[in-house]
Coordinates of C-alpha atoms in Angstrom, one line a residue:
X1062 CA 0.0 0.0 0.0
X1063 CA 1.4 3.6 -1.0
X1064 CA 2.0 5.2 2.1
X1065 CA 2.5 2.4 4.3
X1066 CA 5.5 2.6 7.4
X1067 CA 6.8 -0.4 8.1
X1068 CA 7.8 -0.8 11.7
X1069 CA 11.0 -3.2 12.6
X1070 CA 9.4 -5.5 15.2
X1071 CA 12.6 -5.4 17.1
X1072 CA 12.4 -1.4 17.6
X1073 CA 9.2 -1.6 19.5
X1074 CA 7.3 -3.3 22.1
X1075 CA 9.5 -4.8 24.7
X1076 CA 12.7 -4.6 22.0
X1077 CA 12.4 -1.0 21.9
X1078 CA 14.6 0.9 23.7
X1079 CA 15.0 2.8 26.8
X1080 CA 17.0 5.8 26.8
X1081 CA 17.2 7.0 30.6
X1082 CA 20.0 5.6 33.0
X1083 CA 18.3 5.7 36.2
X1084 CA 18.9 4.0 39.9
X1085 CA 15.7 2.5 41.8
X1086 CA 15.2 0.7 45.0
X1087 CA 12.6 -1.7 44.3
X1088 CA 9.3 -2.9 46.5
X1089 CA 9.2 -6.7 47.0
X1090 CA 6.9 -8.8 47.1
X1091 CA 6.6 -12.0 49.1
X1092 CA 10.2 -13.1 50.2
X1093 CA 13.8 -12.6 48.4
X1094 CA 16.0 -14.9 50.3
X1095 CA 18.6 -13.6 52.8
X1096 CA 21.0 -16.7 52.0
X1097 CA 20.7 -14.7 48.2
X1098 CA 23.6 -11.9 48.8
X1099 CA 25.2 -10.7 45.0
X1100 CA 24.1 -8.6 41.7
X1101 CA 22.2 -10.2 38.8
X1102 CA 23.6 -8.8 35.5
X1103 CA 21.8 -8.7 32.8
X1104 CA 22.2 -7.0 28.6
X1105 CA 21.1 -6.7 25.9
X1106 CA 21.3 -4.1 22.5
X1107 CA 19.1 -1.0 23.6
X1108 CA 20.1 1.4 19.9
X1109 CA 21.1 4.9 21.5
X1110 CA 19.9 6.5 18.1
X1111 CA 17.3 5.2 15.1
X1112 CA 19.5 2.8 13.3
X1113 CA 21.0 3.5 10.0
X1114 CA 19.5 1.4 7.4
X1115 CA 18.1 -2.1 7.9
X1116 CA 18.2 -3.0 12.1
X1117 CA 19.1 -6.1 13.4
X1118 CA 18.6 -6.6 16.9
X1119 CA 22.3 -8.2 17.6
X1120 CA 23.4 -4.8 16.4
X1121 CA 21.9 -2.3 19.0
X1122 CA 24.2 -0.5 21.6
X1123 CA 24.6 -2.5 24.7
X1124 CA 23.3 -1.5 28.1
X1125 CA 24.1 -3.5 31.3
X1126 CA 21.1 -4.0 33.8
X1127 CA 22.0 -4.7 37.5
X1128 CA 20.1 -6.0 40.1
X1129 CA 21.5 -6.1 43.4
X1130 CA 20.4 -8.0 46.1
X1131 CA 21.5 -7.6 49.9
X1132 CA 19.5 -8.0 53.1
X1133 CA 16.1 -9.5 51.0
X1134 CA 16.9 -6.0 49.0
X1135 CA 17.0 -5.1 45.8
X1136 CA 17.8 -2.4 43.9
X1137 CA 18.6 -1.7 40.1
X1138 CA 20.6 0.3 37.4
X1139 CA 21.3 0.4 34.3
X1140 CA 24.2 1.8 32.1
X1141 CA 25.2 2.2 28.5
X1142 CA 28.3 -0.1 27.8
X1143 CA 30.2 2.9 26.6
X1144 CA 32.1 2.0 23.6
X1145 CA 34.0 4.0 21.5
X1146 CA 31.4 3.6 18.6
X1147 CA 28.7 4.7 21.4
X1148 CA 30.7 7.7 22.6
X1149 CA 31.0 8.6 18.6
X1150 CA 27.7 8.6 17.9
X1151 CA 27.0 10.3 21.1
X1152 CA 29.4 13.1 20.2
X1153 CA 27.8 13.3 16.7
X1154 CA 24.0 13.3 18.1
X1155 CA 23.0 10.3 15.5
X1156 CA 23.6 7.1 14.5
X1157 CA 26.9 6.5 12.0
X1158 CA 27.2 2.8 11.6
X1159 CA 24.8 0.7 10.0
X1160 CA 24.3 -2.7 11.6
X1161 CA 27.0 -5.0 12.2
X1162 CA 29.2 -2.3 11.0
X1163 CA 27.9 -2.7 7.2
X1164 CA 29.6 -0.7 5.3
X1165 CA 26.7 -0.3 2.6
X1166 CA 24.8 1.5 5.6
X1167 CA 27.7 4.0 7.7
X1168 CA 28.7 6.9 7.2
X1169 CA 31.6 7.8 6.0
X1170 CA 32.4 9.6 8.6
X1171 CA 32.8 6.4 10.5
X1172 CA 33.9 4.2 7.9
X1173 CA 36.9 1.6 9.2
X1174 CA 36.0 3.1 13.0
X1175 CA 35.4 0.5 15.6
X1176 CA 31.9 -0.9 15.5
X1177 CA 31.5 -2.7 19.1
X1178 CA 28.6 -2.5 21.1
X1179 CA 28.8 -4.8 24.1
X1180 CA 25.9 -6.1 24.0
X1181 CA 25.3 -9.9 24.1
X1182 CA 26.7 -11.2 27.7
X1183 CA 28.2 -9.8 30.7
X1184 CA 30.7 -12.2 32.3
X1185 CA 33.0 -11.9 36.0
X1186 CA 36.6 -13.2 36.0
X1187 CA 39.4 -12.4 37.7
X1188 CA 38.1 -9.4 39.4
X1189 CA 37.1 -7.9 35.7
X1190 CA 33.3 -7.2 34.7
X1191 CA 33.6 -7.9 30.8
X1192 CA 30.7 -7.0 29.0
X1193 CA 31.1 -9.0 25.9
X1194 CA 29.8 -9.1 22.1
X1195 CA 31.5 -11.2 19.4
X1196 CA 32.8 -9.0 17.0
X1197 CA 35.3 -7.0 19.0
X1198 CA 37.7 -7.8 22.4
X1199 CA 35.6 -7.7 25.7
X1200 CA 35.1 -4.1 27.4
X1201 CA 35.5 -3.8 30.6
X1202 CA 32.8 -2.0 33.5
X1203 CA 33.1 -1.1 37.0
X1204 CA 30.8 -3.7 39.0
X1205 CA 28.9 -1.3 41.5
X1206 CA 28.7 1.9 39.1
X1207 CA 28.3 0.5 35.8
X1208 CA 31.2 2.7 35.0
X1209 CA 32.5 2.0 31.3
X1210 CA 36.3 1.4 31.4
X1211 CA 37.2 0.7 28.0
X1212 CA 38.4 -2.7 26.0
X1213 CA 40.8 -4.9 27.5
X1214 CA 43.9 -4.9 24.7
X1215 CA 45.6 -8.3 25.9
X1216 CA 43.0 -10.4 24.3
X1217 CA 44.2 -8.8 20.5
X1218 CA 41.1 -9.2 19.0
X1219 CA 37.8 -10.2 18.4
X1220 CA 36.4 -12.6 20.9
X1221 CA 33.4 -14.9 22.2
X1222 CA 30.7 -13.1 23.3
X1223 CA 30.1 -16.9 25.5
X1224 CA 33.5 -17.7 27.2
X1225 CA 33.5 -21.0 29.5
X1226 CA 35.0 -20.6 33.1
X1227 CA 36.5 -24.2 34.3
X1228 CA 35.4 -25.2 37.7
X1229 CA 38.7 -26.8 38.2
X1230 CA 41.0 -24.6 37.7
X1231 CA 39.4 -21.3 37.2
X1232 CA 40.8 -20.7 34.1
X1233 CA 38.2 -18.8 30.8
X1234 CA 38.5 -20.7 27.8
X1235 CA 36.9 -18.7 24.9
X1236 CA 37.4 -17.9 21.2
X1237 CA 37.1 -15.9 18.3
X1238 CA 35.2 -16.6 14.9
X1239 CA 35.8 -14.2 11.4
X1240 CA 39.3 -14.0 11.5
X1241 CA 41.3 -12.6 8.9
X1242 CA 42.6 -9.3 7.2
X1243 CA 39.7 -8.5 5.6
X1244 CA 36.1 -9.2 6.9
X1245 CA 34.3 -12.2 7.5
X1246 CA 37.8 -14.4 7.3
X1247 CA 37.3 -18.4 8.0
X1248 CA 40.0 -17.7 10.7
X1249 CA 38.8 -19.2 14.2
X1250 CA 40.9 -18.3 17.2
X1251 CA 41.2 -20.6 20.2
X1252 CA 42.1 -18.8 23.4
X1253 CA 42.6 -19.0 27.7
X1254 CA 42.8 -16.4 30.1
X1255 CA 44.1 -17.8 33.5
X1256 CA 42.6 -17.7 37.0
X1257 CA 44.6 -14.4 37.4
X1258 CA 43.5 -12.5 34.6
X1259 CA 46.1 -13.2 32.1
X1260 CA 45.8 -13.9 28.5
X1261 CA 48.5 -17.3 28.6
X1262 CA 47.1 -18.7 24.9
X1263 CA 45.5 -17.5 21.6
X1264 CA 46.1 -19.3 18.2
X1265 CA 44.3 -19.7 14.8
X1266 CA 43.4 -22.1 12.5
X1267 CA 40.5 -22.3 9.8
X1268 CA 37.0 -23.1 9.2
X1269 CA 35.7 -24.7 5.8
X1270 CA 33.6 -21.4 5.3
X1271 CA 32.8 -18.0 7.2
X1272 CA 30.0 -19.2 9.9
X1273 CA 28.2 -17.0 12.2
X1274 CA 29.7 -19.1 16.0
X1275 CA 27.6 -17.7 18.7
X1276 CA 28.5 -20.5 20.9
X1277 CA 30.9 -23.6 21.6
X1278 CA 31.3 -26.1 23.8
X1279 CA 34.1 -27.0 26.1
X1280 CA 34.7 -30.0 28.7
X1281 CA 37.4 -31.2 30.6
X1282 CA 39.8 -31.5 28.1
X1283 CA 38.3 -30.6 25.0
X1284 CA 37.1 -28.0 23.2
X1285 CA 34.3 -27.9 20.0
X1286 CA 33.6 -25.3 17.7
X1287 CA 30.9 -25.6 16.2
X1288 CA 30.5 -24.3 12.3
X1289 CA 27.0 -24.4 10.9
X1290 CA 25.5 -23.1 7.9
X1291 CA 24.7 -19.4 9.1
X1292 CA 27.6 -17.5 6.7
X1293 CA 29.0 -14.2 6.9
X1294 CA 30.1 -12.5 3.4
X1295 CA 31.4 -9.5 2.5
X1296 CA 30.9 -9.8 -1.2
X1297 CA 27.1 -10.5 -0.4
X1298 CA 26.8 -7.4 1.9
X1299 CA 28.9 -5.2 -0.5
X1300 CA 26.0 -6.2 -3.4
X1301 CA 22.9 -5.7 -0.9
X1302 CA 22.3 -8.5 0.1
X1303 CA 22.4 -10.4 3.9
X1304 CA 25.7 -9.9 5.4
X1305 CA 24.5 -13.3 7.6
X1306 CA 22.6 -15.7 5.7
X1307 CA 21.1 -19.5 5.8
X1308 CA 23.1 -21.5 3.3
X1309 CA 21.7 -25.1 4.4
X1310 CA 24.0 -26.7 1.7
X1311 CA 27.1 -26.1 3.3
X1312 CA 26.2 -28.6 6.2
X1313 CA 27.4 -28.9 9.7
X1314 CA 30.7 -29.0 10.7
X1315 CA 32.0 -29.2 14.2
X1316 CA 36.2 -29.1 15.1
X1317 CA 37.0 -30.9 17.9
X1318 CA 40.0 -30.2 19.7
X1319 CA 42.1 -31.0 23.1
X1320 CA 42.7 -28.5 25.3
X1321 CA 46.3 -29.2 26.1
X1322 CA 47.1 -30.0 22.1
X1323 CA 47.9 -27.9 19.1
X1324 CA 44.9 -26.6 16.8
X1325 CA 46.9 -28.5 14.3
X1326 CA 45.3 -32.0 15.9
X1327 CA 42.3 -31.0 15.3
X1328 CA 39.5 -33.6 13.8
X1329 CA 36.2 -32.7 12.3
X1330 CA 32.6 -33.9 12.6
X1331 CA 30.1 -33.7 10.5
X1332 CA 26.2 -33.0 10.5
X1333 CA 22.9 -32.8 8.7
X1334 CA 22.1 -28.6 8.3
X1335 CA 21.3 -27.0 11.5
X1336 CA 21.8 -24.0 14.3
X1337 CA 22.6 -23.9 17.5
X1338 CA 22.6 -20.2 19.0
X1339 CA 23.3 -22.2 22.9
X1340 CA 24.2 -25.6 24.6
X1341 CA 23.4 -26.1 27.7
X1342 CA 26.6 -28.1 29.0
X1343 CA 28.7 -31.0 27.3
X1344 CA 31.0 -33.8 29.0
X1345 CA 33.0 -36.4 28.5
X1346 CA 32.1 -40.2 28.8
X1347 CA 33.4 -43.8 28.1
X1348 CA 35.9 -42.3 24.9
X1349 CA 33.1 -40.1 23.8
X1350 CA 31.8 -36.4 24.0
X1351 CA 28.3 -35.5 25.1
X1352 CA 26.8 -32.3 24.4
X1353 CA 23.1 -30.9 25.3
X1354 CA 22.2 -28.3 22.8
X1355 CA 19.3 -26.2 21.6
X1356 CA 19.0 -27.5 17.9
X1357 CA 17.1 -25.1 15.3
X1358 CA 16.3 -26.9 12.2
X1359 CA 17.5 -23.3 10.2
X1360 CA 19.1 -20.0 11.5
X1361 CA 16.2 -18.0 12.9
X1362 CA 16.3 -14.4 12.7
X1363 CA 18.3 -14.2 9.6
X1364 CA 17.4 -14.8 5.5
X1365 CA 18.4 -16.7 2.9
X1366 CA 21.2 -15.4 1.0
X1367 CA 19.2 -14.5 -1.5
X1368 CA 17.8 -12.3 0.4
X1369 CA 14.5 -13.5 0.9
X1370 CA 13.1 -14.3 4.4
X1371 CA 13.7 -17.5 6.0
X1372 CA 11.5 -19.5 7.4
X1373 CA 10.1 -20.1 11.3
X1374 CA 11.9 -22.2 13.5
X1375 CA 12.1 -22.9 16.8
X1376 CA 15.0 -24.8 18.9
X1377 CA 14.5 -28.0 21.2
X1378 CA 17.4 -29.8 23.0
X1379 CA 18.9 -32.2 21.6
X1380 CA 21.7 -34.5 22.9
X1381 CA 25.2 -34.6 20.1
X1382 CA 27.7 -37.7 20.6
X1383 CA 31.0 -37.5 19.7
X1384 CA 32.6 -40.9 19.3
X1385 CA 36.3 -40.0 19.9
X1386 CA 37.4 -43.6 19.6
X1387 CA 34.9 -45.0 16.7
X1388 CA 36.1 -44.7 12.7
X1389 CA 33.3 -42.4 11.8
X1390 CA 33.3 -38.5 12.0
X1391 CA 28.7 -38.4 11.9
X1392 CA 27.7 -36.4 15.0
X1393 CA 25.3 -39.0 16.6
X1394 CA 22.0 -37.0 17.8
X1395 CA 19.2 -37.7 20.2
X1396 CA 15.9 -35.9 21.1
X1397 CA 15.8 -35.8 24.9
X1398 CA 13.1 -33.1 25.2
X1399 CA 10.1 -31.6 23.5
X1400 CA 9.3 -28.5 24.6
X1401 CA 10.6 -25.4 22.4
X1402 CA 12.8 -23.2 23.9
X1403 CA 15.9 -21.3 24.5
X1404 CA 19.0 -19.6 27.0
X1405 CA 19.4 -23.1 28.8
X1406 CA 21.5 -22.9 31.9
X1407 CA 22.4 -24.8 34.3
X1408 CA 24.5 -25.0 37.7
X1409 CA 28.0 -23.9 36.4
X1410 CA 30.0 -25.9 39.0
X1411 CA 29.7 -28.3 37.1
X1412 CA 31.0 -26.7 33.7
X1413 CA 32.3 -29.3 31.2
X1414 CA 31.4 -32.1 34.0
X1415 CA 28.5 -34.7 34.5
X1416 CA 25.5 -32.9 35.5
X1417 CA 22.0 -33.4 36.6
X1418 CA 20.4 -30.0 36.8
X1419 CA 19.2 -27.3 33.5
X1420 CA 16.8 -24.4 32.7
X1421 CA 16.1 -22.2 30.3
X1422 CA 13.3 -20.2 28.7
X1423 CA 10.4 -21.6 27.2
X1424 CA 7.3 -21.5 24.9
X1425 CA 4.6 -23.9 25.1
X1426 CA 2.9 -22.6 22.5
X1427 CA 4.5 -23.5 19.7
X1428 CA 4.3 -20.1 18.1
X1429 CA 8.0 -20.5 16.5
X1430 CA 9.1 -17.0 18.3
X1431 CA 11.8 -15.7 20.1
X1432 CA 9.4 -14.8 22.6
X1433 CA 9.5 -17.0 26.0
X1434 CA 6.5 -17.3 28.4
X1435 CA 7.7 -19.8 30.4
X1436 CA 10.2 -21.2 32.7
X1437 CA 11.3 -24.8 32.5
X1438 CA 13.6 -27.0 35.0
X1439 CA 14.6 -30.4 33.3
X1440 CA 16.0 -33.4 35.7
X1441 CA 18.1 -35.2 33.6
X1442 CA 18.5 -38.2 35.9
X1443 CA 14.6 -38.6 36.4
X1444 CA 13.6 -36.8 33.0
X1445 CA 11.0 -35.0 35.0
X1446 CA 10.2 -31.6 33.2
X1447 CA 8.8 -28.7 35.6
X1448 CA 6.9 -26.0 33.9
X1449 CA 6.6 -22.4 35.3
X1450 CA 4.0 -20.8 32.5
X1451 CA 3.5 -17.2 32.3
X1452 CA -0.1 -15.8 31.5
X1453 CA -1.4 -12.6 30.2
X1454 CA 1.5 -12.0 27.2
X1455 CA 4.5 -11.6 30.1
X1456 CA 7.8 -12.9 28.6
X1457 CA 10.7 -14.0 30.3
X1458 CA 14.7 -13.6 29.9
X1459 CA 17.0 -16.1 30.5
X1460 CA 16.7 -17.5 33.6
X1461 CA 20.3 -17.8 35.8
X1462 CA 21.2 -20.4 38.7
X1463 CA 22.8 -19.8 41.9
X1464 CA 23.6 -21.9 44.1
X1465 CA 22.8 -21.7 47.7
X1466 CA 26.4 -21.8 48.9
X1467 CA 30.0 -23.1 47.2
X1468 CA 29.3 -26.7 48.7
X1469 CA 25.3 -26.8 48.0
X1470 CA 24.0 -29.9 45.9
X1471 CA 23.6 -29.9 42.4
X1472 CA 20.6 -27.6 42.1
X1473 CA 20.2 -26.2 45.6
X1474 CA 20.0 -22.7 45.1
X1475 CA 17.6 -20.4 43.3
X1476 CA 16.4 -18.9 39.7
X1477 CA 16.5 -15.7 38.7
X1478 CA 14.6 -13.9 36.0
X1479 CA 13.6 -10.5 34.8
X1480 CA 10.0 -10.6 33.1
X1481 CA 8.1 -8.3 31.0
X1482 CA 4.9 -7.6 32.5
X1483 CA 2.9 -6.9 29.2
X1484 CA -0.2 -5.3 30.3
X1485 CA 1.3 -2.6 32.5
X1486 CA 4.5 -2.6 30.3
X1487 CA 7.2 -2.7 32.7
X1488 CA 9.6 -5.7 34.5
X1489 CA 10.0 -7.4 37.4
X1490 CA 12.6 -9.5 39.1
X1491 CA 12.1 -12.9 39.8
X1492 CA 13.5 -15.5 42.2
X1493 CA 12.6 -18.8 42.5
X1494 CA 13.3 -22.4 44.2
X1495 CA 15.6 -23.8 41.9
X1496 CA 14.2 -27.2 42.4
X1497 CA 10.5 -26.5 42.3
X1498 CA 9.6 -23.7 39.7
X1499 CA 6.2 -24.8 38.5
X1500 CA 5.1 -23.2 42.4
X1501 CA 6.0 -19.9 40.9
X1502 CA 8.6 -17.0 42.3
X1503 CA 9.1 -17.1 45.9
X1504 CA 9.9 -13.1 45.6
X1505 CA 9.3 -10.5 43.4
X1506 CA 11.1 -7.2 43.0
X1507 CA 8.7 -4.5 41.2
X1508 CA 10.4 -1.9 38.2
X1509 CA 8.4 1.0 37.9
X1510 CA 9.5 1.0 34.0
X1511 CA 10.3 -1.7 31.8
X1512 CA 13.8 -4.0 30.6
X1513 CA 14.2 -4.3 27.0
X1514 CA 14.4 -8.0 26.0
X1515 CA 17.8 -9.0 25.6
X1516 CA 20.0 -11.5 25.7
X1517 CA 22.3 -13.3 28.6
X1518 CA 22.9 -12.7 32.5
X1519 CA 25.5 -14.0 35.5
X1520 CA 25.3 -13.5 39.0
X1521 CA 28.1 -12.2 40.9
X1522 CA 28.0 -13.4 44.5
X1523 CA 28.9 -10.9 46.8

């Protein structure tokens, strides 16, 4: 129709932004736990200015939502991660980068400037806050302020916006995807920072094609990378077209490789098309690898690379095998739950370990969305599923564990979780019983204004 505006569905609702920094003490309802002492981090892309060109949501500015808890206490604030393409734009009064940095859609102005935003997790190690995105090194924040303190140079380069911290030994084991001299190289870095804070390890090797890697796995003494058939391409955004795409017939590919070993040993393993934006955790058994994902048929939010829109699809955890000792390089999958969802979690003592415990984000409907209403706590020994539904078009983030104390059993602890409430458009925090969500939050913290969605959390234990 002549005439018509058409609205980006991630610039309004509960993705639009907020654009006031602001400090509340919140009222509670029923009881937040005094064994629950620490701040609940939480961010997501929250676009200071209307976005140049066509908006993706992984594009936005990042702003870092705290909620701290103390005493059965909470209170909140939020802060702009503030990168140097933020303070840019800020300077300039408008957006100058088009999203993911396209050049097709920046100004020149701003043309070969750095593009980070901050905006996909906010991680603790070593004393650092790191709020993380995966095109750029991690940025660092002051914990209680929300202070931005700029990128931390040791890592060199772009890194995982999903790091891994070992239990054991307390090192974070991460990695980088895209690199290469010019953009969207096949170049995949492998990298450790120690318990200390130090950068000890980062080296390359390649992938068979450029792959969006939003995620990997690591266990005790391996680590996989996963390369799936979302592709990055310069030459594709240069002619406008998707800069990410779905290219199902490049197939799966996942490097496997050990921990204490070169890149050089490592050995690939193959697939049937698929994404996986998140596993949950992955171990090592009896000569083989086990790894519980969310498996997406094709690459939600993204198109074809021709350009035209890709179909609905929604994730549901699946379980990979990797048979280290057997002749054949086929990833061995297994459904081991039916309910469609997202953000799994789980109790992160027991990272790259055995584990009994996970959670994440749910939708019962079936509607094929990135849009959650519900809660879910899967016992993997048992395979009981507990369900905690929302009602009345409330969504949910992802929902984060934490345990009760450093020697609690698996599990013994409690979930956290900011909702939207939908009819009075604002958010509230949530704490549960890890153990028995379907009974609902055992406390609620009231926001007299709203949290964009967005995407991942940690607590941080006082």
């Amino acid at each position: 129709m002549d005439g018509e505006v058409r609205v980006n569905p991630y610039l309004s609702g509960n993705f639009a932004p907020v654009h006031s920094e602001d400090d509340y003490d919140l009222v509670v309802k029923g009881e937040i736990p005094k064994g629950l002492r620490g701040t609940l981090y939480r961010t997501g892309p929250n676009p200071q200015f209307e976005p140049r060109g066509e908006y993706h949501w992984f594009a936005g500015d990042g702003m870092i939502h705290a909620f701290h808890v103390e005493d059965g206490k909470v209170s909140y604030r939020n802060r702009y991660v503030r990168t140097p393409k933020w303070r840019l734009e800020n300077e300039a009064g408008r957006a100058l980068f088009g999203s993911f940095g396209n050049p097709m859609a920046t100004d020149p102005s701003a043309l070969g400037k750095d593009s980070g935003v901050g905006n996909t997790n906010i991680v603790h190690h070593a004393g650092r806050l790191l709020a993380l995105e995966e095109g750029h090194m991690p940025f660092e924040m002051k914990p209680r302020t929300l202070d931005s303190k700029g990128y931390v140079e040791a890592y060199r380069g772009r890194t995982t916006a999903h790091p891994k911290i070992d239990p054991k030994t307390g090192e974070m084991v991460w990695f980088g995807y895209g690199i290469g001299e010019a953009p969207f190289g096949t170049g995949i870095s492998y990298g450790v920072t120690d318990a200390a804070g130090e950068v000890v390890r980062r080296d390359d090797f390649q992938a068979p094609y450029s792959s969006m890697i939003h995620d990997f796995l690591v266990t005790e003494n391996h680590a996989l990378f996963p390369v799936l058939p979302l592709t990055g391409s310069l030459e594709r955004a240069m002619g406008g077209l998707p800069a990410f795409a779905w290219e199902p017939d490049k197939g799966s590919h996942v490097a496997v490789m050990r921990r204490d070993a070169d890149v050089a040993s490592i050995r690939w393993f193959n697939a049937p098309p698929c994404y996986v934006f998140h596993p949950m955790n992955a171990w090592e058994e009896d000569g083989k690898i086990l790894a519980d994902v969310f498996r997406y048929d094709s690459a939600p939010l993204f198109p074809n690379a021709d350009g035209s829109p890709g179909r609905k699809s929604a994730a549901r955890m699946v379980r990979w095998t990797f048979d280290l000792a057997g002749n054949s390089d086929a990833i061995k999958e297994e459904a081991i739950d039916d309910l469609d969802g997202e953000f799994p979690r789980f109790d992160e003592r027991y990272a790259g370990l055995a584990y009994r415990h996970g959670w994440y984000a749910a939708d019962p409907t079936g509607a094929k969305t990135i849009k959650q209403n519900a809660i879910a706590h899967l016992d993997h020994a048992t395979g009981k599923r507990q369900v905690y539904a929302l009602s009345g078009g409330d969504m949910t983030s992802e929902p984060v564990f934490t345990p009760r104390s450093d020697t609690a059993e698996e599990g013994d602890g409690w979930l956290t979780a900011v909702v939207w409430r939908a009819a009075e458009n604002r958010s509230d925090f949530l704490v549960f019983d890890a153990l028995d969500v379907a009974k609902g939050p055992i406390g609620v913290a009231e926001l007299p204004r709203r949290v964009p969605f967005g995407f991942h959390g940690n607590w941080v234990a006082d």
